[in-house]
Amino acid sequence: MLKSSDEAPKLPKATHKGILKIGDAEIPCAVLPDGKRVISEHGITQALGSRSGASKRLKKAAEGHGAPLPIFIAPSQLKPFISNELMNGPLLPIQYKDGRKTVQAYDATVLPLVCDVWLKAREAGALQTQQLIRAQQAEILMRGLAHVGIVALVDEATGFQAERERDALHRLLEAYLSEERLAWAKRFPDEFYKQIYRLKGWKWSSSKARTPYIGKITNSIVYELLPAGVLEELKTRNPTKPGAGYRQWKHHQFLSEDIGQPDLRDHLLQLIAIMKVSRTWDAFERNLNMAFPQRGTQFDLDL
């Protein structure tokens, strides 16, 4: 039986919900059935103080042309600093049900990216005087996120983390890892490596050749911080070649496309945000340890 053409698509219902507190800001957040962490558009708007009539008119005009433009990033002065990747990724709106209410939201990882847009616009001197207060608020939010990663904050606020921890390890691994090795694709953005080199005081080169320490650092701040048990299983599925001392494949090729790969992407975005607000490697380590207090032993790798 065919559905009626005017039948609205069924929206997902939040499985967990809460209030994300960063400084004085309080942003409603939720976890959806597919595990996606989302934060409300209204909450982001309030947190950034973006409530001007001009922003609302810009959003309405953009929607009239089929391009959703949230109020918190609507000012025209921000347009040069908004990438296509941001518009076609984290800035894609997500709707879900909270009881009978429909909530307009965005992927939780959008928050540090939007803050970064405001800060870049301020640095370039593109903002009007009355907009500087929003850039200041973006800086406060960014500093708050340096202490606790956005995904971890949402999990804590909604109570989702406790439920994840109760799940059996084999169920997590079944969802998080791919049954078959995926084809290689670039998963680690250049900005991730550039920030490591900056904090370490190393000279950056666009060459694909990396110092061997990069691999150890990547294990310490990326793979060791994935859900418990994932790294151990990755090592089993992607062992070191006998007598070679290296692995034939990249660990990320064994992460599932629907959960493992998106979680890796979210984690890298968190790390880059923490790096950007850190002036030195020691400061980054302190911020990282505050964001992920269960991360285990510290690392101290210098050339």
mmCIF file with all atom_site columns, C-alpha atoms in Angstrom, residues 1-208:
data_model
loop_
_atom_site.group_PDB
_atom_site.id
_atom_site.type_symbol
_atom_site.label_atom_id
_atom_site.label_alt_id
_atom_site.label_comp_id
_atom_site.label_asym_id
_atom_site.label_entity_id
_atom_site.label_seq_id
_atom_site.pdbx_PDB_ins_code
_atom_site.Cartn_x
_atom_site.Cartn_y
_atom_site.Cartn_z
_atom_site.occupancy
_atom_site.B_iso_or_equiv
_atom_site.pdbx_formal_charge
_atom_site.auth_seq_id
_atom_site.auth_comp_id
_atom_site.auth_asym_id
_atom_site.auth_atom_id
_atom_site.pdbx_PDB_model_num
ATOM 1   C CA . MET A 1 1   ? 0.000  0.000  0.000  1.00 0.00 ? 1   MET A CA 1
ATOM 2   C CA . LEU A 1 2   ? 1.416  3.339  -1.039 1.00 0.00 ? 2   LEU A CA 1
ATOM 3   C CA . LYS A 1 3   ? 1.727  6.154  1.467  1.00 0.00 ? 3   LYS A CA 1
ATOM 4   C CA . SER A 1 4   ? -0.159 9.357  0.894  1.00 0.00 ? 4   SER A CA 1
ATOM 5   C CA . SER A 1 5   ? 1.999  11.968 -0.837 1.00 0.00 ? 5   SER A CA 1
ATOM 6   C CA . ASP A 1 6   ? 1.253  14.473 1.932  1.00 0.00 ? 6   ASP A CA 1
ATOM 7   C CA . GLU A 1 7   ? 2.053  12.055 4.757  1.00 0.00 ? 7   GLU A CA 1
ATOM 8   C CA . ALA A 1 8   ? 4.780  13.538 6.921  1.00 0.00 ? 8   ALA A CA 1
ATOM 9   C CA . PRO A 1 9   ? 7.880  11.408 7.558  1.00 0.00 ? 9   PRO A CA 1
ATOM 10  C CA . LYS A 1 10  ? 8.028  9.846  11.001 1.00 0.00 ? 10  LYS A CA 1
ATOM 11  C CA . LEU A 1 11  ? 10.485 11.697 13.185 1.00 0.00 ? 11  LEU A CA 1
ATOM 12  C CA . PRO A 1 12  ? 12.756 9.853  15.634 1.00 0.00 ? 12  PRO A CA 1
ATOM 13  C CA . LYS A 1 13  ? 12.039 10.184 19.323 1.00 0.00 ? 13  LYS A CA 1
ATOM 14  C CA . ALA A 1 14  ? 14.782 11.141 21.763 1.00 0.00 ? 14  ALA A CA 1
ATOM 15  C CA . THR A 1 15  ? 15.909 8.155  23.814 1.00 0.00 ? 15  THR A CA 1
ATOM 16  C CA . HIS A 1 16  ? 17.767 10.374 26.292 1.00 0.00 ? 16  HIS A CA 1
ATOM 17  C CA . LYS A 1 17  ? 17.543 14.099 26.909 1.00 0.00 ? 17  LYS A CA 1
ATOM 18  C CA . GLY A 1 18  ? 19.039 16.677 29.241 1.00 0.00 ? 18  GLY A CA 1
ATOM 19  C CA . ILE A 1 19  ? 20.511 20.151 29.597 1.00 0.00 ? 19  ILE A CA 1
ATOM 20  C CA . LEU A 1 20  ? 24.065 20.850 28.467 1.00 0.00 ? 20  LEU A CA 1
ATOM 21  C CA . LYS A 1 21  ? 25.676 23.349 30.859 1.00 0.00 ? 21  LYS A CA 1
ATOM 22  C CA . ILE A 1 22  ? 28.746 25.264 29.664 1.00 0.00 ? 22  ILE A CA 1
ATOM 23  C CA . GLY A 1 23  ? 29.525 28.197 31.907 1.00 0.00 ? 23  GLY A CA 1
ATOM 24  C CA . ASP A 1 24  ? 26.290 30.173 32.239 1.00 0.00 ? 24  ASP A CA 1
ATOM 25  C CA . ALA A 1 25  ? 24.844 28.694 29.048 1.00 0.00 ? 25  ALA A CA 1
ATOM 26  C CA . GLU A 1 26  ? 22.228 25.939 29.180 1.00 0.00 ? 26  GLU A CA 1
ATOM 27  C CA . ILE A 1 27  ? 21.537 24.114 25.909 1.00 0.00 ? 27  ILE A CA 1
ATOM 28  C CA . PRO A 1 28  ? 18.869 21.389 25.587 1.00 0.00 ? 28  PRO A CA 1
ATOM 29  C CA . CYS A 1 29  ? 20.402 18.219 24.159 1.00 0.00 ? 29  CYS A CA 1
ATOM 30  C CA . ALA A 1 30  ? 19.346 14.691 23.336 1.00 0.00 ? 30  ALA A CA 1
ATOM 31  C CA . VAL A 1 31  ? 20.474 11.316 22.049 1.00 0.00 ? 31  VAL A CA 1
ATOM 32  C CA . LEU A 1 32  ? 18.489 9.808  19.157 1.00 0.00 ? 32  LEU A CA 1
ATOM 33  C CA . PRO A 1 33  ? 17.820 6.097  18.514 1.00 0.00 ? 33  PRO A CA 1
ATOM 34  C CA . ASP A 1 34  ? 20.788 5.845  16.121 1.00 0.00 ? 34  ASP A CA 1
ATOM 35  C CA . GLY A 1 35  ? 23.142 7.196  18.813 1.00 0.00 ? 35  GLY A CA 1
ATOM 36  C CA . LYS A 1 36  ? 23.448 10.665 17.259 1.00 0.00 ? 36  LYS A CA 1
ATOM 37  C CA . ARG A 1 37  ? 23.948 13.422 19.858 1.00 0.00 ? 37  ARG A CA 1
ATOM 38  C CA . VAL A 1 38  ? 22.059 16.602 19.034 1.00 0.00 ? 38  VAL A CA 1
ATOM 39  C CA . ILE A 1 39  ? 21.639 20.066 20.539 1.00 0.00 ? 39  ILE A CA 1
ATOM 40  C CA . SER A 1 40  ? 18.695 22.377 19.943 1.00 0.00 ? 40  SER A CA 1
ATOM 41  C CA . GLU A 1 41  ? 18.842 25.332 17.578 1.00 0.00 ? 41  GLU A CA 1
ATOM 42  C CA . HIS A 1 42  ? 17.105 27.536 20.130 1.00 0.00 ? 42  HIS A CA 1
ATOM 43  C CA . GLY A 1 43  ? 19.649 26.545 22.776 1.00 0.00 ? 43  GLY A CA 1
ATOM 44  C CA . ILE A 1 44  ? 22.637 27.397 20.556 1.00 0.00 ? 44  ILE A CA 1
ATOM 45  C CA . THR A 1 45  ? 20.996 30.693 19.606 1.00 0.00 ? 45  THR A CA 1
ATOM 46  C CA . GLN A 1 46  ? 20.483 31.622 23.252 1.00 0.00 ? 46  GLN A CA 1
ATOM 47  C CA . ALA A 1 47  ? 24.025 30.556 24.194 1.00 0.00 ? 47  ALA A CA 1
ATOM 48  C CA . LEU A 1 48  ? 25.540 32.795 21.510 1.00 0.00 ? 48  LEU A CA 1
ATOM 49  C CA . GLY A 1 49  ? 23.133 35.667 22.122 1.00 0.00 ? 49  GLY A CA 1
ATOM 50  C CA . SER A 1 50  ? 22.131 35.662 18.423 1.00 0.00 ? 50  SER A CA 1
ATOM 51  C CA . ARG A 1 51  ? 18.589 36.971 18.734 1.00 0.00 ? 51  ARG A CA 1
ATOM 52  C CA . SER A 1 52  ? 18.621 40.067 16.540 1.00 0.00 ? 52  SER A CA 1
ATOM 53  C CA . GLY A 1 53  ? 15.811 40.833 14.133 1.00 0.00 ? 53  GLY A CA 1
ATOM 54  C CA . ALA A 1 54  ? 18.327 41.054 11.304 1.00 0.00 ? 54  ALA A CA 1
ATOM 55  C CA . SER A 1 55  ? 19.459 37.468 11.887 1.00 0.00 ? 55  SER A CA 1
ATOM 56  C CA . LYS A 1 56  ? 15.865 36.257 11.879 1.00 0.00 ? 56  LYS A CA 1
ATOM 57  C CA . ARG A 1 57  ? 15.187 38.075 8.599  1.00 0.00 ? 57  ARG A CA 1
ATOM 58  C CA . LEU A 1 58  ? 18.319 36.555 7.060  1.00 0.00 ? 58  LEU A CA 1
ATOM 59  C CA . LYS A 1 59  ? 17.237 33.087 8.113  1.00 0.00 ? 59  LYS A CA 1
ATOM 60  C CA . LYS A 1 60  ? 13.746 33.582 6.700  1.00 0.00 ? 60  LYS A CA 1
ATOM 61  C CA . ALA A 1 61  ? 15.165 34.837 3.409  1.00 0.00 ? 61  ALA A CA 1
ATOM 62  C CA . ALA A 1 62  ? 17.542 31.870 3.143  1.00 0.00 ? 62  ALA A CA 1
ATOM 63  C CA . GLU A 1 63  ? 14.759 29.395 3.879  1.00 0.00 ? 63  GLU A CA 1
ATOM 64  C CA . GLY A 1 64  ? 12.758 30.995 1.089  1.00 0.00 ? 64  GLY A CA 1
ATOM 65  C CA . HIS A 1 65  ? 15.525 29.932 -1.282 1.00 0.00 ? 65  HIS A CA 1
ATOM 66  C CA . GLY A 1 66  ? 15.658 26.408 0.119  1.00 0.00 ? 66  GLY A CA 1
ATOM 67  C CA . ALA A 1 67  ? 18.872 26.916 2.115  1.00 0.00 ? 67  ALA A CA 1
ATOM 68  C CA . PRO A 1 68  ? 18.411 26.430 5.865  1.00 0.00 ? 68  PRO A CA 1
ATOM 69  C CA . LEU A 1 69  ? 20.375 29.028 7.769  1.00 0.00 ? 69  LEU A CA 1
ATOM 70  C CA . PRO A 1 70  ? 20.165 28.914 11.574 1.00 0.00 ? 70  PRO A CA 1
ATOM 71  C CA . ILE A 1 71  ? 19.873 32.249 13.370 1.00 0.00 ? 71  ILE A CA 1
ATOM 72  C CA . PHE A 1 72  ? 23.083 31.710 15.314 1.00 0.00 ? 72  PHE A CA 1
ATOM 73  C CA . ILE A 1 73  ? 25.130 31.853 12.118 1.00 0.00 ? 73  ILE A CA 1
ATOM 74  C CA . ALA A 1 74  ? 22.862 33.988 9.906  1.00 0.00 ? 74  ALA A CA 1
ATOM 75  C CA . PRO A 1 75  ? 24.728 37.369 9.915  1.00 0.00 ? 75  PRO A CA 1
ATOM 76  C CA . SER A 1 76  ? 26.117 38.117 6.464  1.00 0.00 ? 76  SER A CA 1
ATOM 77  C CA . GLN A 1 77  ? 29.515 39.027 7.975  1.00 0.00 ? 77  GLN A CA 1
ATOM 78  C CA . LEU A 1 78  ? 30.020 35.321 8.774  1.00 0.00 ? 78  LEU A CA 1
ATOM 79  C CA . LYS A 1 79  ? 29.382 34.012 5.259  1.00 0.00 ? 79  LYS A CA 1
ATOM 80  C CA . PRO A 1 80  ? 33.048 34.113 4.072  1.00 0.00 ? 80  PRO A CA 1
ATOM 81  C CA . PHE A 1 81  ? 34.044 31.957 7.048  1.00 0.00 ? 81  PHE A CA 1
ATOM 82  C CA . ILE A 1 82  ? 31.438 29.210 6.574  1.00 0.00 ? 82  ILE A CA 1
ATOM 83  C CA . SER A 1 83  ? 32.762 26.301 4.528  1.00 0.00 ? 83  SER A CA 1
ATOM 84  C CA . ASN A 1 84  ? 30.690 24.074 2.262  1.00 0.00 ? 84  ASN A CA 1
ATOM 85  C CA . GLU A 1 85  ? 31.690 21.144 4.456  1.00 0.00 ? 85  GLU A CA 1
ATOM 86  C CA . LEU A 1 86  ? 30.132 22.876 7.454  1.00 0.00 ? 86  LEU A CA 1
ATOM 87  C CA . MET A 1 87  ? 26.946 23.827 5.575  1.00 0.00 ? 87  MET A CA 1
ATOM 88  C CA . ASN A 1 88  ? 26.523 20.334 4.101  1.00 0.00 ? 88  ASN A CA 1
ATOM 89  C CA . GLY A 1 89  ? 27.516 18.488 7.266  1.00 0.00 ? 89  GLY A CA 1
ATOM 90  C CA . PRO A 1 90  ? 26.995 19.542 10.888 1.00 0.00 ? 90  PRO A CA 1
ATOM 91  C CA . LEU A 1 91  ? 24.816 22.516 9.855  1.00 0.00 ? 91  LEU A CA 1
ATOM 92  C CA . LEU A 1 92  ? 22.202 20.262 8.248  1.00 0.00 ? 92  LEU A CA 1
ATOM 93  C CA . PRO A 1 93  ? 19.112 20.538 10.481 1.00 0.00 ? 93  PRO A CA 1
ATOM 94  C CA . ILE A 1 94  ? 17.800 17.522 12.361 1.00 0.00 ? 94  ILE A CA 1
ATOM 95  C CA . GLN A 1 95  ? 14.253 17.220 13.682 1.00 0.00 ? 95  GLN A CA 1
ATOM 96  C CA . TYR A 1 96  ? 13.167 14.887 16.446 1.00 0.00 ? 96  TYR A CA 1
ATOM 97  C CA . LYS A 1 97  ? 10.251 14.353 18.786 1.00 0.00 ? 97  LYS A CA 1
ATOM 98  C CA . ASP A 1 98  ? 10.324 15.320 22.448 1.00 0.00 ? 98  ASP A CA 1
ATOM 99  C CA . GLY A 1 99  ? 6.954  14.032 23.566 1.00 0.00 ? 99  GLY A CA 1
ATOM 100 C CA . ARG A 1 100 ? 4.476  15.781 21.266 1.00 0.00 ? 100 ARG A CA 1
ATOM 101 C CA . LYS A 1 101 ? 6.859  18.634 20.554 1.00 0.00 ? 101 LYS A CA 1
ATOM 102 C CA . THR A 1 102 ? 9.012  18.747 17.412 1.00 0.00 ? 102 THR A CA 1
ATOM 103 C CA . VAL A 1 103 ? 12.510 20.048 18.119 1.00 0.00 ? 103 VAL A CA 1
ATOM 104 C CA . GLN A 1 104 ? 14.817 21.632 15.537 1.00 0.00 ? 104 GLN A CA 1
ATOM 105 C CA . ALA A 1 105 ? 18.381 20.573 16.313 1.00 0.00 ? 105 ALA A CA 1
ATOM 106 C CA . TYR A 1 106 ? 21.875 20.016 14.942 1.00 0.00 ? 106 TYR A CA 1
ATOM 107 C CA . ASP A 1 107 ? 24.625 17.468 15.380 1.00 0.00 ? 107 ASP A CA 1
ATOM 108 C CA . ALA A 1 108 ? 26.286 18.282 18.713 1.00 0.00 ? 108 ALA A CA 1
ATOM 109 C CA . THR A 1 109 ? 29.673 18.675 17.036 1.00 0.00 ? 109 THR A CA 1
ATOM 110 C CA . VAL A 1 110 ? 28.406 21.835 15.334 1.00 0.00 ? 110 VAL A CA 1
ATOM 111 C CA . LEU A 1 111 ? 28.906 23.916 18.497 1.00 0.00 ? 111 LEU A CA 1
ATOM 112 C CA . PRO A 1 112 ? 32.731 24.243 18.462 1.00 0.00 ? 112 PRO A CA 1
ATOM 113 C CA . LEU A 1 113 ? 32.663 24.686 14.675 1.00 0.00 ? 113 LEU A CA 1
ATOM 114 C CA . VAL A 1 114 ? 30.173 27.552 14.880 1.00 0.00 ? 114 VAL A CA 1
ATOM 115 C CA . CYS A 1 115 ? 32.192 29.154 17.676 1.00 0.00 ? 115 CYS A CA 1
ATOM 116 C CA . ASP A 1 116 ? 35.259 28.912 15.453 1.00 0.00 ? 116 ASP A CA 1
ATOM 117 C CA . VAL A 1 117 ? 33.410 30.757 12.649 1.00 0.00 ? 117 VAL A CA 1
ATOM 118 C CA . TRP A 1 118 ? 32.611 33.642 15.002 1.00 0.00 ? 118 TRP A CA 1
ATOM 119 C CA . LEU A 1 119 ? 36.212 33.768 16.253 1.00 0.00 ? 119 LEU A CA 1
ATOM 120 C CA . LYS A 1 120 ? 37.654 33.753 12.724 1.00 0.00 ? 120 LYS A CA 1
ATOM 121 C CA . ALA A 1 121 ? 35.319 36.586 11.739 1.00 0.00 ? 121 ALA A CA 1
ATOM 122 C CA . ARG A 1 122 ? 36.406 38.597 14.778 1.00 0.00 ? 122 ARG A CA 1
ATOM 123 C CA . GLU A 1 123 ? 40.079 37.949 14.056 1.00 0.00 ? 123 GLU A CA 1
ATOM 124 C CA . ALA A 1 124 ? 39.587 39.170 10.491 1.00 0.00 ? 124 ALA A CA 1
ATOM 125 C CA . GLY A 1 125 ? 37.911 42.366 11.737 1.00 0.00 ? 125 GLY A CA 1
ATOM 126 C CA . ALA A 1 126 ? 34.729 41.489 9.830  1.00 0.00 ? 126 ALA A CA 1
ATOM 127 C CA . LEU A 1 127 ? 32.253 41.933 12.692 1.00 0.00 ? 127 LEU A CA 1
ATOM 128 C CA . GLN A 1 128 ? 30.223 44.991 13.532 1.00 0.00 ? 128 GLN A CA 1
ATOM 129 C CA . THR A 1 129 ? 30.635 46.503 16.992 1.00 0.00 ? 129 THR A CA 1
ATOM 130 C CA . GLN A 1 130 ? 27.344 45.083 18.280 1.00 0.00 ? 130 GLN A CA 1
ATOM 131 C CA . GLN A 1 131 ? 28.369 41.595 17.104 1.00 0.00 ? 131 GLN A CA 1
ATOM 132 C CA . LEU A 1 132 ? 31.563 41.462 19.139 1.00 0.00 ? 132 LEU A CA 1
ATOM 133 C CA . ILE A 1 133 ? 29.635 40.366 22.234 1.00 0.00 ? 133 ILE A CA 1
ATOM 134 C CA . ARG A 1 134 ? 28.589 37.225 20.366 1.00 0.00 ? 134 ARG A CA 1
ATOM 135 C CA . ALA A 1 135 ? 32.174 36.506 19.409 1.00 0.00 ? 135 ALA A CA 1
ATOM 136 C CA . GLN A 1 136 ? 33.097 36.943 23.069 1.00 0.00 ? 136 GLN A CA 1
ATOM 137 C CA . GLN A 1 137 ? 30.392 34.443 24.012 1.00 0.00 ? 137 GLN A CA 1
ATOM 138 C CA . ALA A 1 138 ? 31.717 32.059 21.346 1.00 0.00 ? 138 ALA A CA 1
ATOM 139 C CA . GLU A 1 139 ? 35.162 32.277 22.955 1.00 0.00 ? 139 GLU A CA 1
ATOM 140 C CA . ILE A 1 140 ? 33.679 31.500 26.387 1.00 0.00 ? 140 ILE A CA 1
ATOM 141 C CA . LEU A 1 141 ? 31.870 28.465 24.975 1.00 0.00 ? 141 LEU A CA 1
ATOM 142 C CA . MET A 1 142 ? 35.009 27.287 23.158 1.00 0.00 ? 142 MET A CA 1
ATOM 143 C CA . ARG A 1 143 ? 37.032 27.510 26.352 1.00 0.00 ? 143 ARG A CA 1
ATOM 144 C CA . GLY A 1 144 ? 34.340 25.576 28.177 1.00 0.00 ? 144 GLY A CA 1
ATOM 145 C CA . LEU A 1 145 ? 34.455 22.855 25.549 1.00 0.00 ? 145 LEU A CA 1
ATOM 146 C CA . ALA A 1 146 ? 38.210 22.604 26.042 1.00 0.00 ? 146 ALA A CA 1
ATOM 147 C CA . HIS A 1 147 ? 37.517 21.160 29.477 1.00 0.00 ? 147 HIS A CA 1
ATOM 148 C CA . VAL A 1 148 ? 34.954 18.538 28.469 1.00 0.00 ? 148 VAL A CA 1
ATOM 149 C CA . GLY A 1 149 ? 34.354 17.190 24.956 1.00 0.00 ? 149 GLY A CA 1
ATOM 150 C CA . ILE A 1 150 ? 30.950 17.984 23.488 1.00 0.00 ? 150 ILE A CA 1
ATOM 151 C CA . VAL A 1 151 ? 29.914 14.347 22.960 1.00 0.00 ? 151 VAL A CA 1
ATOM 152 C CA . ALA A 1 152 ? 30.937 13.444 26.509 1.00 0.00 ? 152 ALA A CA 1
ATOM 153 C CA . LEU A 1 153 ? 28.969 16.436 27.787 1.00 0.00 ? 153 LEU A CA 1
ATOM 154 C CA . VAL A 1 154 ? 25.820 15.352 25.958 1.00 0.00 ? 154 VAL A CA 1
ATOM 155 C CA . ASP A 1 155 ? 26.194 11.760 27.183 1.00 0.00 ? 155 ASP A CA 1
ATOM 156 C CA . GLU A 1 156 ? 26.548 12.981 30.764 1.00 0.00 ? 156 GLU A CA 1
ATOM 157 C CA . ALA A 1 157 ? 23.669 15.463 30.540 1.00 0.00 ? 157 ALA A CA 1
ATOM 158 C CA . THR A 1 158 ? 21.254 12.887 29.082 1.00 0.00 ? 158 THR A CA 1
ATOM 159 C CA . GLY A 1 159 ? 22.374 9.902  31.161 1.00 0.00 ? 159 GLY A CA 1
ATOM 160 C CA . PHE A 1 160 ? 23.261 8.029  27.983 1.00 0.00 ? 160 PHE A CA 1
ATOM 161 C CA . GLN A 1 161 ? 26.789 7.256  29.158 1.00 0.00 ? 161 GLN A CA 1
ATOM 162 C CA . ALA A 1 162 ? 25.560 5.136  32.060 1.00 0.00 ? 162 ALA A CA 1
ATOM 163 C CA . GLU A 1 163 ? 23.446 3.047  29.707 1.00 0.00 ? 163 GLU A CA 1
ATOM 164 C CA . ARG A 1 164 ? 26.328 2.590  27.277 1.00 0.00 ? 164 ARG A CA 1
ATOM 165 C CA . GLU A 1 165 ? 28.484 1.335  30.089 1.00 0.00 ? 165 GLU A CA 1
ATOM 166 C CA . ARG A 1 166 ? 25.870 -1.268 31.009 1.00 0.00 ? 166 ARG A CA 1
ATOM 167 C CA . ASP A 1 167 ? 25.816 -2.705 27.511 1.00 0.00 ? 167 ASP A CA 1
ATOM 168 C CA . ALA A 1 168 ? 27.751 -5.885 26.953 1.00 0.00 ? 168 ALA A CA 1
ATOM 169 C CA . LEU A 1 169 ? 31.130 -5.367 25.266 1.00 0.00 ? 169 LEU A CA 1
ATOM 170 C CA . HIS A 1 170 ? 30.343 -7.677 22.381 1.00 0.00 ? 170 HIS A CA 1
ATOM 171 C CA . ARG A 1 171 ? 27.247 -5.640 21.496 1.00 0.00 ? 171 ARG A CA 1
ATOM 172 C CA . LEU A 1 172 ? 29.274 -2.422 21.422 1.00 0.00 ? 172 LEU A CA 1
ATOM 173 C CA . LEU A 1 173 ? 31.962 -3.983 19.264 1.00 0.00 ? 173 LEU A CA 1
ATOM 174 C CA . GLU A 1 174 ? 29.343 -5.445 16.934 1.00 0.00 ? 174 GLU A CA 1
ATOM 175 C CA . ALA A 1 175 ? 27.958 -1.961 16.264 1.00 0.00 ? 175 ALA A CA 1
ATOM 176 C CA . TYR A 1 176 ? 31.240 -0.062 16.405 1.00 0.00 ? 176 TYR A CA 1
ATOM 177 C CA . LEU A 1 177 ? 33.380 -2.266 14.180 1.00 0.00 ? 177 LEU A CA 1
ATOM 178 C CA . SER A 1 178 ? 32.847 -3.331 10.600 1.00 0.00 ? 178 SER A CA 1
ATOM 179 C CA . GLU A 1 179 ? 32.505 -6.990 9.689  1.00 0.00 ? 179 GLU A CA 1
ATOM 180 C CA . GLU A 1 180 ? 34.719 -6.382 6.669  1.00 0.00 ? 180 GLU A CA 1
ATOM 181 C CA . ARG A 1 181 ? 37.682 -4.090 6.216  1.00 0.00 ? 181 ARG A CA 1
ATOM 182 C CA . LEU A 1 182 ? 36.616 -0.884 4.455  1.00 0.00 ? 182 LEU A CA 1
ATOM 183 C CA . ALA A 1 183 ? 38.492 0.673  1.554  1.00 0.00 ? 183 ALA A CA 1
ATOM 184 C CA . TRP A 1 184 ? 40.972 3.353  2.627  1.00 0.00 ? 184 TRP A CA 1
ATOM 185 C CA . ALA A 1 185 ? 39.653 6.914  2.769  1.00 0.00 ? 185 ALA A CA 1
ATOM 186 C CA . LYS A 1 186 ? 41.186 9.998  4.362  1.00 0.00 ? 186 LYS A CA 1
ATOM 187 C CA . ARG A 1 187 ? 39.777 10.237 7.892  1.00 0.00 ? 187 ARG A CA 1
ATOM 188 C CA . PHE A 1 188 ? 42.340 12.430 9.664  1.00 0.00 ? 188 PHE A CA 1
ATOM 189 C CA . PRO A 1 189 ? 42.191 16.059 8.449  1.00 0.00 ? 189 PRO A CA 1
ATOM 190 C CA . ASP A 1 190 ? 45.435 17.973 7.905  1.00 0.00 ? 190 ASP A CA 1
ATOM 191 C CA . GLU A 1 191 ? 44.349 20.400 10.642 1.00 0.00 ? 191 GLU A CA 1
ATOM 192 C CA . PHE A 1 192 ? 44.719 17.580 13.202 1.00 0.00 ? 192 PHE A CA 1
ATOM 193 C CA . TYR A 1 193 ? 48.393 17.132 12.275 1.00 0.00 ? 193 TYR A CA 1
ATOM 194 C CA . LYS A 1 194 ? 49.051 20.856 11.879 1.00 0.00 ? 194 LYS A CA 1
ATOM 195 C CA . GLN A 1 195 ? 47.858 21.493 15.428 1.00 0.00 ? 195 GLN A CA 1
ATOM 196 C CA . ILE A 1 196 ? 50.090 18.702 16.800 1.00 0.00 ? 196 ILE A CA 1
ATOM 197 C CA . TYR A 1 197 ? 53.096 20.167 14.992 1.00 0.00 ? 197 TYR A CA 1
ATOM 198 C CA . ARG A 1 198 ? 52.260 23.679 16.247 1.00 0.00 ? 198 ARG A CA 1
ATOM 199 C CA . LEU A 1 199 ? 51.906 22.577 19.858 1.00 0.00 ? 199 LEU A CA 1
ATOM 200 C CA . LYS A 1 200 ? 55.075 20.490 19.668 1.00 0.00 ? 200 LYS A CA 1
ATOM 201 C CA . GLY A 1 201 ? 57.036 23.326 18.068 1.00 0.00 ? 201 GLY A CA 1
ATOM 202 C CA . TRP A 1 202 ? 57.829 21.219 15.017 1.00 0.00 ? 202 TRP A CA 1
ATOM 203 C CA . LYS A 1 203 ? 58.159 22.612 11.484 1.00 0.00 ? 203 LYS A CA 1
ATOM 204 C CA . TRP A 1 204 ? 55.078 21.732 9.438  1.00 0.00 ? 204 TRP A CA 1
ATOM 205 C CA . SER A 1 205 ? 55.443 20.213 5.996  1.00 0.00 ? 205 SER A CA 1
ATOM 206 C CA . SER A 1 206 ? 52.655 19.317 3.590  1.00 0.00 ? 206 SER A CA 1
ATOM 207 C CA . SER A 1 207 ? 54.552 16.123 2.801  1.00 0.00 ? 207 SER A CA 1
ATOM 208 C CA . LYS A 1 208 ? 52.762 12.872 3.658  1.00 0.00 ? 208 LYS A CA 1
#
